[in-house]
């Protein structure tokens, strides 16, 4: 069964600090997809990134970067120079590609990030 | 692209009553998903539609829950004989293909009193 673990339930940082959100996953499939979503206080989940299991290249998008390491089953998310607007709950998620048909997305319990001005 | 729309935003109901929620996905998206989120938890999968066909249903969905997507457009989620344990945020999402990022709606927060 697939599983996503976000061990950090809450993190507080001071504005402009860098912060890394950890995500560890479990899956028996060799083909799978990993995601990060942001849920700001308004409540709407916002898709940030998708990574497939064959692509271990790290990705950078502005102040956001993602480090995917299959060897440790981790897909960590770093925010550089954090801002107050980054305050939100961040979810890591996993779906297995399977042999066809829909494979549900399993979410972690989320990491609540508070950026203090 | 007006996003995924969910109505109502909030619903308070008495235990035992029936409730129905509506989701209007992004028009080009033929995949539609319902998730449920309780406080302090991540979203949990409930059910999935490809066009009008309900292809997957979680064991979390008891017989009191039913979802439809007539004509492959909007979807409704009905809960019959609500229980206090049904209190949660019900999230709808849509996507163009499987295994791509979802676009979520703002959710319907259900409170059963």
PDB file of C-alpha atoms in Angstrom:
ATOM      1  CA  UNK A   1       0.000   0.000   0.000  1.00  0.00           C
ATOM      2  CA  UNK A   2       1.198   3.500  -0.667  1.00  0.00           C
ATOM      3  CA  UNK A   3       1.993   5.808   2.200  1.00  0.00           C
ATOM      4  CA  UNK A   4       3.254   9.358   2.619  1.00  0.00           C
ATOM      5  CA  UNK A   5       4.892  10.565   5.817  1.00  0.00           C
ATOM      6  CA  UNK A   6       5.378  14.200   6.689  1.00  0.00           C
ATOM      7  CA  UNK A   7       7.059  14.037  10.052  1.00  0.00           C
ATOM      8  CA  UNK A   8       7.042  17.789  10.651  1.00  0.00           C
ATOM      9  CA  UNK A   9       3.562  18.783  11.725  1.00  0.00           C
ATOM     10  CA  UNK A  10       4.365  22.455  12.330  1.00  0.00           C
ATOM     11  CA  UNK A  11       7.331  24.654  11.504  1.00  0.00           C
ATOM     12  CA  UNK A  12       7.881  28.305  12.355  1.00  0.00           C
ATOM     13  CA  UNK A  13      10.534  30.405  10.691  1.00  0.00           C
ATOM     14  CA  UNK A  14      11.363  34.071  10.625  1.00  0.00           C
ATOM     15  CA  UNK A  15      10.837  35.845   7.340  1.00  0.00           C
ATOM     16  CA  UNK A  16      13.747  35.505   4.897  1.00  0.00           C
ATOM     17  CA  UNK A  17      14.945  32.275   6.422  1.00  0.00           C
ATOM     18  CA  UNK A  18      15.141  29.170   4.259  1.00  0.00           C
ATOM     19  CA  UNK A  19      12.963  26.220   5.240  1.00  0.00           C
ATOM     20  CA  UNK A  20      12.805  22.609   4.090  1.00  0.00           C
ATOM     21  CA  UNK A  21       9.691  20.495   4.359  1.00  0.00           C
ATOM     22  CA  UNK A  22      10.353  16.773   4.483  1.00  0.00           C
ATOM     23  CA  UNK A  23       8.385  14.068   2.722  1.00  0.00           C
ATOM     24  CA  UNK A  24       9.079  10.341   2.816  1.00  0.00           C
ATOM     25  CA  UNK A  25       6.990   7.913   0.811  1.00  0.00           C
ATOM     26  CA  UNK A  26       6.420   4.174   0.519  1.00  0.00           C
ATOM     27  CA  UNK A  27       5.341   2.338  -2.576  1.00  0.00           C
ATOM     28  CA  UNK A  28       5.792  -1.067  -4.175  1.00  0.00           C
ATOM     29  CA  UNK A  29       5.442   0.288  -7.689  1.00  0.00           C
ATOM     30  CA  UNK A  30       8.375   1.263  -9.834  1.00  0.00           C
ATOM     31  CA  UNK A  31       6.295   3.867 -11.624  1.00  0.00           C
ATOM     32  CA  UNK A  32       4.679   6.508  -9.487  1.00  0.00           C
ATOM     33  CA  UNK A  33       4.098  10.230  -9.195  1.00  0.00           C
ATOM     34  CA  UNK A  34       4.844  12.618  -6.397  1.00  0.00           C
ATOM     35  CA  UNK A  35       3.155  15.939  -5.770  1.00  0.00           C
ATOM     36  CA  UNK A  36       3.252  18.946  -3.527  1.00  0.00           C
ATOM     37  CA  UNK A  37       0.176  21.046  -2.773  1.00  0.00           C
ATOM     38  CA  UNK A  38      -0.206  24.251  -0.784  1.00  0.00           C
ATOM     39  CA  UNK A  39      -3.291  24.978   1.327  1.00  0.00           C
ATOM     40  CA  UNK A  40      -3.334  28.616   2.471  1.00  0.00           C
ATOM     41  CA  UNK A  41      -5.664  29.798   5.242  1.00  0.00           C
ATOM     42  CA  UNK A  42      -8.366  30.405   2.640  1.00  0.00           C
ATOM     43  CA  UNK A  43      -8.584  26.625   2.305  1.00  0.00           C
ATOM     44  CA  UNK A  44      -8.196  25.956  -1.407  1.00  0.00           C
ATOM     45  CA  UNK A  45      -5.512  23.410  -2.248  1.00  0.00           C
ATOM     46  CA  UNK A  46      -3.100  24.680  -4.878  1.00  0.00           C
ATOM     47  CA  UNK A  47      -1.046  22.323  -7.020  1.00  0.00           C
ATOM     48  CA  UNK A  48       2.677  23.155  -6.929  1.00  0.00           C
ATOM     49  CA  UNK A  49       4.556  20.357  -8.664  1.00  0.00           C
ATOM     50  CA  UNK A  50       4.395  16.828 -10.051  1.00  0.00           C
ATOM     51  CA  UNK A  51       7.391  14.553 -10.387  1.00  0.00           C
ATOM     52  CA  UNK A  52       7.407  11.078 -11.940  1.00  0.00           C
ATOM     53  CA  UNK A  53       9.553   8.316 -10.556  1.00  0.00           C
ATOM     54  CA  UNK A  54      11.862   8.232 -13.563  1.00  0.00           C
ATOM     55  CA  UNK A  55      12.856  11.841 -13.290  1.00  0.00           C
ATOM     56  CA  UNK A  56      15.218  12.461 -10.407  1.00  0.00           C
ATOM     57  CA  UNK A  57      16.314  15.861 -11.567  1.00  0.00           C
ATOM     58  CA  UNK A  58      15.843  18.481  -8.935  1.00  0.00           C
ATOM     59  CA  UNK A  59      13.597  21.349  -9.871  1.00  0.00           C
ATOM     60  CA  UNK A  60      13.692  25.004  -9.054  1.00  0.00           C
ATOM     61  CA  UNK A  61      10.872  27.438  -9.544  1.00  0.00           C
ATOM     62  CA  UNK A  62      11.637  30.876  -8.212  1.00  0.00           C
ATOM     63  CA  UNK A  63      12.086  30.560  -4.456  1.00  0.00           C
ATOM     64  CA  UNK A  64      10.824  26.979  -4.479  1.00  0.00           C
ATOM     65  CA  UNK A  65      12.970  23.924  -5.068  1.00  0.00           C
ATOM     66  CA  UNK A  66      12.369  20.210  -4.800  1.00  0.00           C
ATOM     67  CA  UNK A  67      14.867  17.461  -4.070  1.00  0.00           C
ATOM     68  CA  UNK A  68      13.774  13.991  -5.183  1.00  0.00           C
ATOM     69  CA  UNK A  69      15.935  11.094  -3.987  1.00  0.00           C
ATOM     70  CA  UNK A  70      14.733   7.590  -4.818  1.00  0.00           C
ATOM     71  CA  UNK A  71      17.482   6.030  -2.732  1.00  0.00           C
ATOM     72  CA  UNK A  72      15.938   7.441   0.429  1.00  0.00           C
ATOM     73  CA  UNK A  73      12.325   7.593  -0.873  1.00  0.00           C
ATOM     74  CA  UNK A  74      12.195  11.279  -0.165  1.00  0.00           C
ATOM     75  CA  UNK A  75      10.793  14.272  -1.998  1.00  0.00           C
ATOM     76  CA  UNK A  76      11.697  17.333   0.037  1.00  0.00           C
ATOM     77  CA  UNK A  77      10.556  20.872  -0.620  1.00  0.00           C
ATOM     78  CA  UNK A  78      12.664  23.945   0.142  1.00  0.00           C
ATOM     79  CA  UNK A  79      11.481  27.526   0.262  1.00  0.00           C
ATOM     80  CA  UNK A  80      14.295  30.036   0.017  1.00  0.00           C
ATOM     81  CA  UNK A  81      14.001  33.462   1.615  1.00  0.00           C
ATOM     82  CA  UNK A  82      10.579  32.679   3.064  1.00  0.00           C
ATOM     83  CA  UNK A  83       7.835  35.285   3.050  1.00  0.00           C
ATOM     84  CA  UNK A  84       4.724  35.736   5.153  1.00  0.00           C
ATOM     85  CA  UNK A  85       2.604  34.716   2.137  1.00  0.00           C
ATOM     86  CA  UNK A  86       4.241  31.306   2.274  1.00  0.00           C
ATOM     87  CA  UNK A  87       2.366  30.590   5.512  1.00  0.00           C
ATOM     88  CA  UNK A  88       0.154  27.630   4.724  1.00  0.00           C
ATOM     89  CA  UNK A  89      -0.215  23.901   5.139  1.00  0.00           C
ATOM     90  CA  UNK A  90       1.849  21.996   2.606  1.00  0.00           C
ATOM     91  CA  UNK A  91       0.883  18.489   1.535  1.00  0.00           C
ATOM     92  CA  UNK A  92       3.058  15.903  -0.119  1.00  0.00           C
ATOM     93  CA  UNK A  93       1.169  13.278  -2.125  1.00  0.00           C
ATOM     94  CA  UNK A  94       1.786  10.069  -4.061  1.00  0.00           C
ATOM     95  CA  UNK A  95      -0.009   8.105  -6.738  1.00  0.00           C
ATOM     96  CA  UNK A  96       1.028   4.799  -8.193  1.00  0.00           C
ATOM     97  CA  UNK A  97       0.711   4.439 -11.939  1.00  0.00           C
ATOM     98  CA  UNK A  98      -0.360   0.800 -11.703  1.00  0.00           C
ATOM     99  CA  UNK A  99      -1.286  -1.239 -14.710  1.00  0.00           C
ATOM    100  CA  UNK A 100      -3.933   1.089 -15.964  1.00  0.00           C
ATOM    101  CA  UNK A 101      -6.957   2.850 -14.690  1.00  0.00           C
ATOM    102  CA  UNK A 102      -7.142   5.371 -11.956  1.00  0.00           C
ATOM    103  CA  UNK A 103      -4.721   5.210  -9.112  1.00  0.00           C
ATOM    104  CA  UNK A 104      -5.814   7.303  -6.198  1.00  0.00           C
ATOM    105  CA  UNK A 105      -3.625  10.035  -4.820  1.00  0.00           C
ATOM    106  CA  UNK A 106      -2.616   9.515  -1.219  1.00  0.00           C
ATOM    107  CA  UNK A 107      -1.828  12.652   0.757  1.00  0.00           C
ATOM    108  CA  UNK A 108       0.353  13.090   3.811  1.00  0.00           C
ATOM    109  CA  UNK A 109      -1.070  14.797   6.875  1.00  0.00           C
ATOM    110  CA  UNK A 110       0.562  18.059   5.938  1.00  0.00           C
ATOM    111  CA  UNK A 111       3.139  20.405   7.427  1.00  0.00           C
ATOM    112  CA  UNK A 112       1.881  23.707   8.740  1.00  0.00           C
ATOM    113  CA  UNK A 113       4.386  26.437   7.967  1.00  0.00           C
ATOM    114  CA  UNK A 114       4.219  29.731   9.784  1.00  0.00           C
ATOM    115  CA  UNK A 115       6.444  32.526   8.565  1.00  0.00           C
ATOM    116  CA  UNK A 116       6.851  35.217  11.184  1.00  0.00           C
ATOM    117  CA  UNK A 117       7.472  38.767   9.997  1.00  0.00           C
TER     118      UNK A 117
ATOM    119  CA  UNK B   1     -10.823  28.856 -17.042  1.00  0.00           C
ATOM    120  CA  UNK B   2     -12.937  29.831 -14.057  1.00  0.00           C
ATOM    121  CA  UNK B   3     -11.617  27.125 -11.751  1.00  0.00           C
ATOM    122  CA  UNK B   4     -13.522  24.438  -9.869  1.00  0.00           C
ATOM    123  CA  UNK B   5     -16.638  25.720  -8.177  1.00  0.00           C
ATOM    124  CA  UNK B   6     -18.275  24.102  -5.157  1.00  0.00           C
ATOM    125  CA  UNK B   7     -21.594  24.917  -3.549  1.00  0.00           C
ATOM    126  CA  UNK B   8     -22.473  25.551  -0.871  1.00  0.00           C
ATOM    127  CA  UNK B   9     -19.329  26.739   0.909  1.00  0.00           C
ATOM    128  CA  UNK B  10     -20.779  25.842   4.290  1.00  0.00           C
ATOM    129  CA  UNK B  11     -23.587  23.561   5.370  1.00  0.00           C
ATOM    130  CA  UNK B  12     -24.882  22.994   8.874  1.00  0.00           C
ATOM    131  CA  UNK B  13     -27.365  20.187   9.220  1.00  0.00           C
ATOM    132  CA  UNK B  14     -29.017  18.179  11.931  1.00  0.00           C
ATOM    133  CA  UNK B  15     -28.078  14.560  12.420  1.00  0.00           C
ATOM    134  CA  UNK B  16     -30.251  12.326  10.292  1.00  0.00           C
ATOM    135  CA  UNK B  17     -30.889  14.859   7.558  1.00  0.00           C
ATOM    136  CA  UNK B  18     -29.804  14.417   3.951  1.00  0.00           C
ATOM    137  CA  UNK B  19     -27.411  16.863   2.295  1.00  0.00           C
ATOM    138  CA  UNK B  20     -26.272  17.350  -1.280  1.00  0.00           C
ATOM    139  CA  UNK B  21     -23.206  19.180  -2.517  1.00  0.00           C
ATOM    140  CA  UNK B  22     -22.470  20.321  -6.016  1.00  0.00           C
ATOM    141  CA  UNK B  23     -19.202  20.589  -7.917  1.00  0.00           C
ATOM    142  CA  UNK B  24     -18.653  22.287 -11.256  1.00  0.00           C
ATOM    143  CA  UNK B  25     -15.268  21.278 -12.653  1.00  0.00           C
ATOM    144  CA  UNK B  26     -13.172  23.082 -15.233  1.00  0.00           C
ATOM    145  CA  UNK B  27     -15.035  22.515 -18.476  1.00  0.00           C
ATOM    146  CA  UNK B  28     -12.167  20.861 -20.392  1.00  0.00           C
ATOM    147  CA  UNK B  29     -11.437  18.422 -17.564  1.00  0.00           C
ATOM    148  CA  UNK B  30     -13.050  15.028 -17.941  1.00  0.00           C
ATOM    149  CA  UNK B  31     -11.696  13.674 -14.660  1.00  0.00           C
ATOM    150  CA  UNK B  32     -13.465  14.618 -11.451  1.00  0.00           C
ATOM    151  CA  UNK B  33     -12.619  13.582  -7.900  1.00  0.00           C
ATOM    152  CA  UNK B  34     -14.185  13.900  -4.490  1.00  0.00           C
ATOM    153  CA  UNK B  35     -12.016  13.984  -1.386  1.00  0.00           C
ATOM    154  CA  UNK B  36     -12.793  14.505   2.269  1.00  0.00           C
ATOM    155  CA  UNK B  37     -10.566  16.382   4.691  1.00  0.00           C
ATOM    156  CA  UNK B  38     -10.917  16.437   8.461  1.00  0.00           C
ATOM    157  CA  UNK B  39      -9.092  18.817  10.772  1.00  0.00           C
ATOM    158  CA  UNK B  40      -5.371  18.219  10.904  1.00  0.00           C
ATOM    159  CA  UNK B  41      -5.420  15.572   8.206  1.00  0.00           C
ATOM    160  CA  UNK B  42      -4.673  15.394   4.523  1.00  0.00           C
ATOM    161  CA  UNK B  43      -7.435  14.881   1.985  1.00  0.00           C
ATOM    162  CA  UNK B  44      -8.767  11.316   1.732  1.00  0.00           C
ATOM    163  CA  UNK B  45      -9.983   9.922  -1.554  1.00  0.00           C
ATOM    164  CA  UNK B  46     -13.718   9.228  -1.854  1.00  0.00           C
ATOM    165  CA  UNK B  47     -14.568   8.687  -5.494  1.00  0.00           C
ATOM    166  CA  UNK B  48     -13.519   9.342  -9.089  1.00  0.00           C
ATOM    167  CA  UNK B  49     -15.340   9.977 -12.356  1.00  0.00           C
ATOM    168  CA  UNK B  50     -14.077   9.843 -15.882  1.00  0.00           C
ATOM    169  CA  UNK B  51     -16.713  11.698 -17.855  1.00  0.00           C
ATOM    170  CA  UNK B  52     -20.023  10.369 -16.501  1.00  0.00           C
ATOM    171  CA  UNK B  53     -18.645   7.003 -15.387  1.00  0.00           C
ATOM    172  CA  UNK B  54     -17.861   6.488 -11.704  1.00  0.00           C
ATOM    173  CA  UNK B  55     -14.755   4.354 -11.978  1.00  0.00           C
ATOM    174  CA  UNK B  56     -13.485   4.165  -8.445  1.00  0.00           C
ATOM    175  CA  UNK B  57     -15.044   4.356  -5.024  1.00  0.00           C
ATOM    176  CA  UNK B  58     -13.272   4.271  -1.689  1.00  0.00           C
ATOM    177  CA  UNK B  59     -14.255   1.909   1.093  1.00  0.00           C
ATOM    178  CA  UNK B  60     -14.649   5.091   3.134  1.00  0.00           C
ATOM    179  CA  UNK B  61     -17.819   5.720   1.183  1.00  0.00           C
ATOM    180  CA  UNK B  62     -20.590   3.958   3.040  1.00  0.00           C
ATOM    181  CA  UNK B  63     -23.962   3.151   1.512  1.00  0.00           C
ATOM    182  CA  UNK B  64     -25.185   6.512   2.791  1.00  0.00           C
ATOM    183  CA  UNK B  65     -22.966   8.282   0.301  1.00  0.00           C
ATOM    184  CA  UNK B  66     -23.734   8.539  -3.388  1.00  0.00           C
ATOM    185  CA  UNK B  67     -22.157  10.566  -6.143  1.00  0.00           C
ATOM    186  CA  UNK B  68     -23.284  11.286  -9.660  1.00  0.00           C
ATOM    187  CA  UNK B  69     -21.982  13.097 -12.653  1.00  0.00           C
ATOM    188  CA  UNK B  70     -24.735  13.239 -15.230  1.00  0.00           C
ATOM    189  CA  UNK B  71     -23.587  14.004 -18.750  1.00  0.00           C
ATOM    190  CA  UNK B  72     -20.014  14.238 -17.561  1.00  0.00           C
ATOM    191  CA  UNK B  73     -20.315  17.828 -16.453  1.00  0.00           C
ATOM    192  CA  UNK B  74     -21.100  18.877 -12.868  1.00  0.00           C
ATOM    193  CA  UNK B  75     -21.167  16.347 -10.060  1.00  0.00           C
ATOM    194  CA  UNK B  76     -23.219  15.958  -6.910  1.00  0.00           C
ATOM    195  CA  UNK B  77     -22.324  14.209  -3.677  1.00  0.00           C
ATOM    196  CA  UNK B  78     -25.240  13.228  -1.466  1.00  0.00           C
ATOM    197  CA  UNK B  79     -25.032  12.054   2.110  1.00  0.00           C
ATOM    198  CA  UNK B  80     -28.132  10.442   3.519  1.00  0.00           C
ATOM    199  CA  UNK B  81     -28.977  10.215   7.223  1.00  0.00           C
ATOM    200  CA  UNK B  82     -25.981  12.325   8.193  1.00  0.00           C
ATOM    201  CA  UNK B  83     -23.968  11.439  11.279  1.00  0.00           C
ATOM    202  CA  UNK B  84     -21.677  13.625  13.368  1.00  0.00           C
ATOM    203  CA  UNK B  85     -18.713  11.715  11.982  1.00  0.00           C
ATOM    204  CA  UNK B  86     -19.568  13.052   8.533  1.00  0.00           C
ATOM    205  CA  UNK B  87     -18.517  16.542   9.625  1.00  0.00           C
ATOM    206  CA  UNK B  88     -15.596  17.467   7.382  1.00  0.00           C
ATOM    207  CA  UNK B  89     -14.514  19.538   4.422  1.00  0.00           C
ATOM    208  CA  UNK B  90     -15.626  17.909   1.172  1.00  0.00           C
ATOM    209  CA  UNK B  91     -13.284  18.757  -1.664  1.00  0.00           C
ATOM    210  CA  UNK B  92     -13.873  18.406  -5.361  1.00  0.00           C
ATOM    211  CA  UNK B  93     -11.067  18.437  -7.894  1.00  0.00           C
ATOM    212  CA  UNK B  94     -10.738  17.997 -11.614  1.00  0.00           C
ATOM    213  CA  UNK B  95      -7.963  17.257 -14.061  1.00  0.00           C
ATOM    214  CA  UNK B  96      -7.417  16.741 -17.745  1.00  0.00           C
ATOM    215  CA  UNK B  97      -5.578  13.465 -17.356  1.00  0.00           C
ATOM    216  CA  UNK B  98      -4.758  10.981 -14.643  1.00  0.00           C
ATOM    217  CA  UNK B  99      -1.653  11.418 -12.545  1.00  0.00           C
ATOM    218  CA  UNK B 100      -1.434  15.087 -13.250  1.00  0.00           C
ATOM    219  CA  UNK B 101      -1.940  17.877 -10.782  1.00  0.00           C
ATOM    220  CA  UNK B 102      -5.489  18.449  -9.702  1.00  0.00           C
ATOM    221  CA  UNK B 103      -7.317  21.746  -9.615  1.00  0.00           C
ATOM    222  CA  UNK B 104      -9.245  21.818  -6.357  1.00  0.00           C
ATOM    223  CA  UNK B 105     -12.330  23.759  -5.479  1.00  0.00           C
ATOM    224  CA  UNK B 106     -12.660  25.703  -2.235  1.00  0.00           C
ATOM    225  CA  UNK B 107     -14.593  22.875  -0.652  1.00  0.00           C
ATOM    226  CA  UNK B 108     -17.877  22.523   1.196  1.00  0.00           C
ATOM    227  CA  UNK B 109     -17.550  22.487   4.965  1.00  0.00           C
ATOM    228  CA  UNK B 110     -20.199  20.232   6.488  1.00  0.00           C
ATOM    229  CA  UNK B 111     -21.098  20.460  10.156  1.00  0.00           C
ATOM    230  CA  UNK B 112     -23.513  17.888  11.521  1.00  0.00           C
ATOM    231  CA  UNK B 113     -25.063  18.907  14.837  1.00  0.00           C
TER     232      UNK B 113
END
